[in-house]
Amino acid sequence: MKLNALRRISSFFVILIIVLFTISSINFAQSNARTELKIPDIAGYKTLKCDFHMHTVFSDGDVWPTVRVEEAWREGLDAIAITDHIEVQPHKKDIPTQHNRSYEIAKPKAEELGIILIKGVEITKSMPPGHFNAIFIEDANALDSDDWREAIKAANEQGTFVIWNHPGWEAQAPNGAKWWDEHTELYEKGWFKGIEIVNWYSYYPTVHQWALEKNLTMLGNSDVHPPTNLAFNFCNGGHRPMTFVFAEDKSEAAIKEALLKKRTAVYFNELLIGEEKFLKPIVEQAIEILNPKVSVKGKGRAYIQVYNKSDLIFNLVANGNLAELSIPSEITFYPGKTSILQIKSKSTDVSGKRSLLLPYSIKNLLVAPDTGLPIDLAIEVDFVTSEN
Amino acid sequence: MKLNALRRISSFFVILIIVLFTISSINFAQSNARTELKIPDIAGYKTLKCDFHMHTVFSDGDVWPTVRVEEAWREGLDAIAITDHIEVQPHKKDIPTQHNRSYEIAKPKAEELGIILIKGVEITKSMPPGHFNAIFIEDANALDSDDWREAIKAANEQGTFVIWNHPGWEAQAPNGAKWWDEHTELYEKGWFKGIEIVNWYSYYPTVHQWALEKNLTMLGNSDVHPPTNLAFNFCNGGHRPMTFVFAEDKSEAAIKEALLKKRTAVYFNELLIGEEKFLKPIVEQAIEILNPKVSVKGKGRAYIQVYNKSDLIFNLVANGNLAELSIPSEITFYPGKTSILQIKSKSTDVSGKRSLLLPYSIKNLLVAPDTGLPIDLAIEVDFVTSEN
Amino acid sequence: MKLNALRRISSFFVILIIVLFTISSINFAQSNARTELKIPDIAGYKTLKCDFHMHTVFSDGDVWPTVRVEEAWREGLDAIAITDHIEVQPHKKDIPTQHNRSYEIAKPKAEELGIILIKGVEITKSMPPGHFNAIFIEDANALDSDDWREAIKAANEQGTFVIWNHPGWEAQAPNGAKWWDEHTELYEKGWFKGIEIVNWYSYYPTVHQWALEKNLTMLGNSDVHPPTNLAFNFCNGGHRPMTFVFAEDKSEAAIKEALLKKRTAVYFNELLIGEEKFLKPIVEQAIEILNPKVSVKGKGRAYIQVYNKSDLIFNLVANGNLAELSIPSEITFYPGKTSILQIKSKSTDVSGKRSLLLPYSIKNLLVAPDTGLPIDLAIEVDFVTSEN
Amino acid sequence: MKLNALRRISSFFVILIIVLFTISSINFAQSNARTELKIPDIAGYKTLKCDFHMHTVFSDGDVWPTVRVEEAWREGLDAIAITDHIEVQPHKKDIPTQHNRSYEIAKPKAEELGIILIKGVEITKSMPPGHFNAIFIEDANALDSDDWREAIKAANEQGTFVIWNHPGWEAQAPNGAKWWDEHTELYEKGWFKGIEIVNWYSYYPTVHQWALEKNLTMLGNSDVHPPTNLAFNFCNGGHRPMTFVFAEDKSEAAIKEALLKKRTAVYFNELLIGEEKFLKPIVEQAIEILNPKVSVKGKGRAYIQVYNKSDLIFNLVANGNLAELSIPSEITFYPGKTSILQIKSKSTDVSGKRSLLLPYSIKNLLVAPDTGLPIDLAIEVDFVTSEN
């Protein structure tokens, strides 16, 4: 009996050892989890996080197509397009060309993980007119033409959405992004409707300006070739470039509709780039003034607490002055944190309650090149004269 | 003139914007840098960090072969072997079988980055006898045999180093690692000299015991299939499993010689597993007692400061008592940090200087299953009677 | 003219330099921000994060009272009590005793930051009966008595809430927490209604059991003496021990009412300790099954995605089996992340839709010592026979 | 018997629970450890990390004096001076003035931890001449004079080292740092020999220039009032401003000698500021070119690997061109990492081995305002003509 009990104890020790090593493993193994990115939905639309440009071993990328789905899931994306080059196949010796294969291989994994996988391809021509992504394609092979006009025409005949990729790419635009006659031709035919203002590690202010003037849909894509972890510093809060699509629901059709209607914003490093009508409601949903009604005594101060519920950072600069109050010239609302905005009465002559708008501009939310999003913070201040 | 100057100012703004975006990019882009792993060399040998088991798209892995080199360089490894399965080729439809290709493709990148790339392959049989890696091979094709005996024999005929992989792998050893007659046959023929005591997320204490009893070289390998970043939590200080090889120089030949002479240790999570003759000098090089001579008054205390220069963590437990001093029952020496070990005099009767050995065991440095490395910390204490 | 322009350029450089240094400063300066702790409210109650035990220079703590308020604000707390010892005043030589001062000094800062500051004090006697916190006091001086009975009686006469502190503190309970006759006397008189089951770095399972059996309010407090940052590892996601109070609103009165009604839970490291009626709704609010309806083909698998919106971690272990499905024996839902729970059909005989409850226990949410919170995850599985 | 065994098992469970909670505690508790800062010593001198300006509750700081020692030890400092204001005593109501007390209280802790504690005080006058630290004082009371001349004279009579603090402090220098006649008087009398070019969150380029022109010892100090953790972002790799002192040994006397001989450098955020004769050898000790001899084929490339052993970051910009090679215009050597500097042959006409100096400037190591440290990286390139 005693022996049996001891055996049990001893087997318990073994289990204990296993438990402890399991615990130990948990610390160093990467958790197979998705980090949800907290970006508010805006009135009537879901904010879908998308990346429409990336490569696999089927062109000049370094990963098997399923890896692109796994990465997208972990990084909190909703939809991706794998867009292997038609014309660039450096691994052809080992992987015979099949333009539709990366999509076919990735599709089951995307279904299992709930990632919307859009079929795409990159038409890869010298400049002009350069590289173009066609997404929502049916068959990539139809786009395999030496003539760029034919290729892009074929893409349009499949009802795809065509994007001019990285117009500011140094290798094809050594003096900065340039709009050639060929682009005018394509533009006038309506053969491309989207344009990358952000690609990989670069944002192109010139192209941003073109998009605004020519009513092109703005896109920001990763164009990633290696595993994303070798390219972006996730440990440090980094993320790949992405396109926020404001879609009626989480579906491929809704994404296409939104792209055609230009309902996008581009998220790059700390920058969020887009039209004011999209950026403003995002900010309004993201931040909450916890104590909008405060009182100040005499020339005293009060603390306004502002909670940023989103994963975006907001770097504000004052966009004017107030007669009644001193306000900080700069303030940052960090993601997931509450910050203090200190106000200070300028004079003892003011008294009573006043509704005030604190005039700011969020300098890392760009409504145009070098132009921050204007935003007013509404508070009510009760000015108490010091005698009271 | 004024206009020119304004143009210059304006072009300056453009440069400024570029500079600022560059700065911004630096934060989020992954730096293309190698994190050196601080593990001391030991007398006469360099401590090389190696991983002899990993896969690419040429078998059932998810990455192009060059990625394995890039990952190894970034993670601070000195040498790797890519060991694609001979028998498992799930991508065969897209990538026709060529057993030597992953090595050929990775080799130029390895040379450029200074990574020692050892040619290897995994012989993949059902249990018994299971999976075996052959490294330092000349031609993988010669090992492509349905008969496991033939395959392993062919590997040995090429003068390779053969390793029994993951003997405790649940899929092939549902009741724990089991030594079959087939293994006795191979062992007696000298056809495998190494054994994995660590593979992927698991450490096998039973196999560790076998290695000690049968004089097999201990290995710890990643067996990684996805990009390493999807598997290991580098953000958190994690690392892939690896084998430390104590080699006469940093060369392929020296690694082979060291493997044959069993000069290895296995690094897994916070565990370092190996023979005392290797672990002890590592600890002696890693830690430095900054103030080995202290004095205590009466029943007072003193702080011994211990600096751990390495990237290893050392979890110590007291391994006995001292008549003169109370010492902490547990203490951890964190990597890159100095810790305080508090001693306290037990009595006022002791006086004068005494050389003492503080008896400890480092419980995460395993010289045998569940057996920590004994280590004595040498200090000199001057016991001052309180009257002074 | 040119000169003027150059001057402007040159002054621009100066501004640029300032801008760059400001940017540089932002990186290393600690942001003066509050990290909101995401813990769901539960039906009818707000979940307030509280710490009712801490010290300042006015007893044996190391910080000025305002620091306690600043720390609480940054760490996401809603309410604190500073509870300096009446009897322990090691700094008396420099800071003459004034038991009410730490509250008076901290109060304006608390008002400015919106932290509820509860007036408290620690009655500090040898065991039995040990140390007791009285919070919601009016005047600390009335409790300054050498007789423990008198001191605790005086505390109760002020209508305070009295807590038996750290019953398992080794210095006063070397053989583990012990309930003395003196505690029976106090308990029967109703002179203490709360008890610390967590204090500083320790959780006392025995005391947890007492609280359940004797209907005492469970508390977990920091009892911090140094700056909190020297004691808790916030860099690593750590937090001080705290008491979650389920209060009708965010006010001092509501906290008192909740404490008297025993509506609390204790948050310590990864543990959340409390009654099932509180822990269960927290989990129900915290986690969301993103795709509760799935289908499996034959003996195939499906992925259930579970999003944990809170800052709590949930370590689940299976609490039974299902006839139809294999479920993971262990799974962790990480804070802010979506995890995959893989189900696998056990047989091809089942077909059609079934509502199933996956039986789990959350082992780090303790409803009693060593007893995890049972939780069922409700899903609907459509079993598709493979022929279809 | 059976019962006994069960009891043992059961007690084992209890131990297990304790073990597990202990493990759990380790994760969230702050480790009481010192982070060594890896800054190389330079020929003949030890590089001591010092901060000569900080406050406690004895003036307008927020912590008990021992906290300053504990913080310094954890942050890797070698020496500090606590410099409470003589004239600013906002806590006087609770802590009666005793100018020497903060030193006396902190001293035993400093001895125990091996921190050099220098006795100091801040003479706090309106501008001109502003605030001055006197360190290595004997008795602070002698400096308590309403007349700034008398106070500074008294400081000098005690053989102290006097520092003009924060000349660019906005509250006293709203239009930037200004050198008044009073400073000329003090300077000519030799009554102050050091000057802060960095204080708290600011670096003053103007003051940096003064120090160079007037042969003043450059200092960078924290002037910290709250706990350092509330002010500096250590989680993110941040550090307090500090002065590196190049001293003959680790002693108070050696620090004083070094300050008098102007052997200092100032470490602020990513900036290291000092004379070339100190910064250059630091860089030479910190970085190692791992493969200084490379070969390039035709117009090919090679990778130079540069290991930065220190905790400093080095941001290099090219400082010229080479006829033979293209070199990167910018490159960063991250702390503890190895970076790749890619060189590319410019022509196929060059052949044979050449010793080359790659001309760079480290822009965050300032030898004068806005002037980086020039540094040449010596390599040997073997130009191989492509035919070979």
PDB file of N, CA, C and O in Angstrom, chain B residues 99-134:
ATOM      1  N   HIS B  99      16.188  17.107 -53.918  1.00  0.00           N
ATOM      2  CA  HIS B  99      16.580  17.067 -52.508  1.00  0.00           C
ATOM      3  C   HIS B  99      17.731  18.008 -52.168  1.00  0.00           C
ATOM      4  O   HIS B  99      17.893  18.373 -51.016  1.00  0.00           O
ATOM      5  N   ASN B 100      18.544  18.365 -53.133  1.00  0.00           N
ATOM      6  CA  ASN B 100      19.704  19.206 -52.820  1.00  0.00           C
ATOM      7  C   ASN B 100      19.439  20.708 -53.017  1.00  0.00           C
ATOM      8  O   ASN B 100      20.310  21.529 -52.761  1.00  0.00           O
ATOM      9  N   ARG B 101      18.240  21.058 -53.492  1.00  0.00           N
ATOM     10  CA  ARG B 101      18.007  22.442 -53.907  1.00  0.00           C
ATOM     11  C   ARG B 101      17.988  23.451 -52.760  1.00  0.00           C
ATOM     12  O   ARG B 101      18.478  24.565 -52.912  1.00  0.00           O
ATOM     13  N   SER B 102      17.383  23.116 -51.636  1.00  0.00           N
ATOM     14  CA  SER B 102      17.282  24.131 -50.578  1.00  0.00           C
ATOM     15  C   SER B 102      18.686  24.564 -50.142  1.00  0.00           C
ATOM     16  O   SER B 102      18.930  25.745 -49.899  1.00  0.00           O
ATOM     17  N   TYR B 103      19.606  23.609 -50.082  1.00  0.00           N
ATOM     18  CA  TYR B 103      20.994  23.968 -49.750  1.00  0.00           C
ATOM     19  C   TYR B 103      21.589  24.876 -50.816  1.00  0.00           C
ATOM     20  O   TYR B 103      22.169  25.922 -50.509  1.00  0.00           O
ATOM     21  N   GLU B 104      21.436  24.492 -52.095  1.00  0.00           N
ATOM     22  CA  GLU B 104      22.028  25.273 -53.176  1.00  0.00           C
ATOM     23  C   GLU B 104      21.515  26.717 -53.196  1.00  0.00           C
ATOM     24  O   GLU B 104      22.263  27.658 -53.434  1.00  0.00           O
ATOM     25  N   ILE B 105      20.220  26.858 -52.954  1.00  0.00           N
ATOM     26  CA  ILE B 105      19.614  28.195 -52.993  1.00  0.00           C
ATOM     27  C   ILE B 105      20.078  29.045 -51.809  1.00  0.00           C
ATOM     28  O   ILE B 105      20.331  30.242 -51.938  1.00  0.00           O
ATOM     29  N   ALA B 106      20.194  28.407 -50.646  1.00  0.00           N
ATOM     30  CA  ALA B 106      20.545  29.169 -49.445  1.00  0.00           C
ATOM     31  C   ALA B 106      22.028  29.507 -49.367  1.00  0.00           C
ATOM     32  O   ALA B 106      22.418  30.468 -48.702  1.00  0.00           O
ATOM     33  N   LYS B 107      22.846  28.728 -50.024  1.00  0.00           N
ATOM     34  CA  LYS B 107      24.305  28.834 -49.850  1.00  0.00           C
ATOM     35  C   LYS B 107      24.868  30.237 -50.112  1.00  0.00           C
ATOM     36  O   LYS B 107      25.619  30.770 -49.266  1.00  0.00           O
ATOM     37  N   PRO B 108      24.551  30.896 -51.242  1.00  0.00           N
ATOM     38  CA  PRO B 108      25.148  32.230 -51.483  1.00  0.00           C
ATOM     39  C   PRO B 108      24.770  33.244 -50.390  1.00  0.00           C
ATOM     40  O   PRO B 108      25.603  34.045 -49.971  1.00  0.00           O
ATOM     41  N   LYS B 109      23.535  33.189 -49.926  1.00  0.00           N
ATOM     42  CA  LYS B 109      23.114  34.092 -48.853  1.00  0.00           C
ATOM     43  C   LYS B 109      23.916  33.809 -47.576  1.00  0.00           C
ATOM     44  O   LYS B 109      24.310  34.729 -46.849  1.00  0.00           O
ATOM     45  N   ALA B 110      24.128  32.539 -47.294  1.00  0.00           N
ATOM     46  CA  ALA B 110      24.896  32.159 -46.106  1.00  0.00           C
ATOM     47  C   ALA B 110      26.317  32.695 -46.196  1.00  0.00           C
ATOM     48  O   ALA B 110      26.871  33.211 -45.220  1.00  0.00           O
ATOM     49  N   GLU B 111      26.901  32.599 -47.368  1.00  0.00           N
ATOM     50  CA  GLU B 111      28.263  33.113 -47.524  1.00  0.00           C
ATOM     51  C   GLU B 111      28.307  34.617 -47.331  1.00  0.00           C
ATOM     52  O   GLU B 111      29.213  35.154 -46.700  1.00  0.00           O
ATOM     53  N   GLU B 112      27.313  35.280 -47.873  1.00  0.00           N
ATOM     54  CA  GLU B 112      27.289  36.739 -47.772  1.00  0.00           C
ATOM     55  C   GLU B 112      27.147  37.190 -46.317  1.00  0.00           C
ATOM     56  O   GLU B 112      27.727  38.185 -45.902  1.00  0.00           O
ATOM     57  N   LEU B 113      26.363  36.447 -45.540  1.00  0.00           N
ATOM     58  CA  LEU B 113      26.104  36.857 -44.163  1.00  0.00           C
ATOM     59  C   LEU B 113      27.040  36.205 -43.159  1.00  0.00           C
ATOM     60  O   LEU B 113      26.984  36.497 -41.963  1.00  0.00           O
ATOM     61  N   GLY B 114      27.900  35.294 -43.629  1.00  0.00           N
ATOM     62  CA  GLY B 114      28.836  34.662 -42.703  1.00  0.00           C
ATOM     63  C   GLY B 114      28.207  33.600 -41.828  1.00  0.00           C
ATOM     64  O   GLY B 114      28.689  33.333 -40.725  1.00  0.00           O
ATOM     65  N   ILE B 115      27.121  33.014 -42.290  1.00  0.00           N
ATOM     66  CA  ILE B 115      26.485  31.904 -41.572  1.00  0.00           C
ATOM     67  C   ILE B 115      27.046  30.597 -42.135  1.00  0.00           C
ATOM     68  O   ILE B 115      27.108  30.427 -43.354  1.00  0.00           O
ATOM     69  N   ILE B 116      27.441  29.684 -41.242  1.00  0.00           N
ATOM     70  CA  ILE B 116      27.904  28.377 -41.700  1.00  0.00           C
ATOM     71  C   ILE B 116      26.675  27.539 -42.051  1.00  0.00           C
ATOM     72  O   ILE B 116      25.842  27.260 -41.187  1.00  0.00           O
ATOM     73  N   LEU B 117      26.554  27.189 -43.333  1.00  0.00           N
ATOM     74  CA  LEU B 117      25.399  26.394 -43.769  1.00  0.00           C
ATOM     75  C   LEU B 117      25.863  24.960 -43.993  1.00  0.00           C
ATOM     76  O   LEU B 117      26.703  24.700 -44.867  1.00  0.00           O
ATOM     77  N   ILE B 118      25.321  24.058 -43.197  1.00  0.00           N
ATOM     78  CA  ILE B 118      25.699  22.648 -43.273  1.00  0.00           C
ATOM     79  C   ILE B 118      24.636  21.924 -44.093  1.00  0.00           C
ATOM     80  O   ILE B 118      23.436  22.096 -43.856  1.00  0.00           O
ATOM     81  N   LYS B 119      25.082  21.132 -45.037  1.00  0.00           N
ATOM     82  CA  LYS B 119      24.124  20.439 -45.910  1.00  0.00           C
ATOM     83  C   LYS B 119      23.506  19.272 -45.154  1.00  0.00           C
ATOM     84  O   LYS B 119      24.233  18.455 -44.575  1.00  0.00           O
ATOM     85  N   GLY B 120      22.176  19.233 -45.161  1.00  0.00           N
ATOM     86  CA  GLY B 120      21.528  18.186 -44.385  1.00  0.00           C
ATOM     87  C   GLY B 120      20.237  17.728 -45.021  1.00  0.00           C
ATOM     88  O   GLY B 120      19.776  18.279 -46.035  1.00  0.00           O
ATOM     89  N   VAL B 121      19.639  16.727 -44.396  1.00  0.00           N
ATOM     90  CA  VAL B 121      18.420  16.156 -44.923  1.00  0.00           C
ATOM     91  C   VAL B 121      17.760  15.365 -43.798  1.00  0.00           C
ATOM     92  O   VAL B 121      18.426  14.953 -42.846  1.00  0.00           O
ATOM     93  N   GLU B 122      16.442  15.209 -43.870  1.00  0.00           N
ATOM     94  CA  GLU B 122      15.772  14.406 -42.849  1.00  0.00           C
ATOM     95  C   GLU B 122      15.229  13.119 -43.476  1.00  0.00           C
ATOM     96  O   GLU B 122      14.398  13.164 -44.386  1.00  0.00           O
ATOM     97  N   ILE B 123      15.722  11.995 -42.959  1.00  0.00           N
ATOM     98  CA  ILE B 123      15.205  10.683 -43.360  1.00  0.00           C
ATOM     99  C   ILE B 123      13.967  10.426 -42.510  1.00  0.00           C
ATOM    100  O   ILE B 123      14.041  10.460 -41.284  1.00  0.00           O
ATOM    101  N   THR B 124      12.841  10.201 -43.162  1.00  0.00           N
ATOM    102  CA  THR B 124      11.560  10.317 -42.477  1.00  0.00           C
ATOM    103  C   THR B 124      10.802   9.000 -42.539  1.00  0.00           C
ATOM    104  O   THR B 124      10.065   8.741 -43.511  1.00  0.00           O
ATOM    105  N   LYS B 125      11.002   8.157 -41.560  1.00  0.00           N
ATOM    106  CA  LYS B 125      10.382   6.834 -41.566  1.00  0.00           C
ATOM    107  C   LYS B 125       9.398   6.711 -40.423  1.00  0.00           C
ATOM    108  O   LYS B 125       9.475   7.444 -39.424  1.00  0.00           O
ATOM    109  N   SER B 126       8.479   5.752 -40.554  1.00  0.00           N
ATOM    110  CA  SER B 126       7.563   5.490 -39.440  1.00  0.00           C
ATOM    111  C   SER B 126       8.352   4.837 -38.311  1.00  0.00           C
ATOM    112  O   SER B 126       9.474   4.373 -38.493  1.00  0.00           O
ATOM    113  N   MET B 127       7.760   4.831 -37.141  1.00  0.00           N
ATOM    114  CA  MET B 127       8.418   4.293 -35.943  1.00  0.00           C
ATOM    115  C   MET B 127       8.131   2.802 -35.851  1.00  0.00           C
ATOM    116  O   MET B 127       6.944   2.430 -36.007  1.00  0.00           O
ATOM    117  N   PRO B 128       9.100   1.961 -35.527  1.00  0.00           N
ATOM    118  CA  PRO B 128      10.506   2.276 -35.479  1.00  0.00           C
ATOM    119  C   PRO B 128      11.117   2.320 -36.875  1.00  0.00           C
ATOM    120  O   PRO B 128      10.580   1.671 -37.754  1.00  0.00           O
ATOM    121  N   PRO B 129      12.206   3.036 -37.084  1.00  0.00           N
ATOM    122  CA  PRO B 129      12.974   3.770 -36.077  1.00  0.00           C
ATOM    123  C   PRO B 129      12.671   5.269 -36.070  1.00  0.00           C
ATOM    124  O   PRO B 129      13.304   5.985 -35.321  1.00  0.00           O
ATOM    125  N   GLY B 130      11.691   5.747 -36.855  1.00  0.00           N
ATOM    126  CA  GLY B 130      11.352   7.168 -36.813  1.00  0.00           C
ATOM    127  C   GLY B 130      12.202   8.036 -37.728  1.00  0.00           C
ATOM    128  O   GLY B 130      12.662   7.583 -38.780  1.00  0.00           O
ATOM    129  N   HIS B 131      12.386   9.289 -37.332  1.00  0.00           N
ATOM    130  CA  HIS B 131      13.052  10.286 -38.173  1.00  0.00           C
ATOM    131  C   HIS B 131      14.510  10.477 -37.766  1.00  0.00           C
ATOM    132  O   HIS B 131      14.827  10.492 -36.579  1.00  0.00           O
ATOM    133  N   PHE B 132      15.339  10.658 -38.775  1.00  0.00           N
ATOM    134  CA  PHE B 132      16.778  10.868 -38.531  1.00  0.00           C
ATOM    135  C   PHE B 132      17.285  11.989 -39.417  1.00  0.00           C
ATOM    136  O   PHE B 132      16.993  12.014 -40.615  1.00  0.00           O
ATOM    137  N   ASN B 133      18.046  12.884 -38.833  1.00  0.00           N
ATOM    138  CA  ASN B 133      18.741  13.889 -39.631  1.00  0.00           C
ATOM    139  C   ASN B 133      20.140  13.398 -39.965  1.00  0.00           C
ATOM    140  O   ASN B 133      20.820  12.833 -39.092  1.00  0.00           O
ATOM    141  N   ALA B 134      20.516  13.602 -41.228  1.00  0.00           N
ATOM    142  CA  ALA B 134      21.903  13.377 -41.607  1.00  0.00           C
ATOM    143  C   ALA B 134      22.461  14.731 -42.009  1.00  0.00           C
ATOM    144  O   ALA B 134      21.902  15.397 -42.900  1.00  0.00           O
TER     145      ALA B 134
END
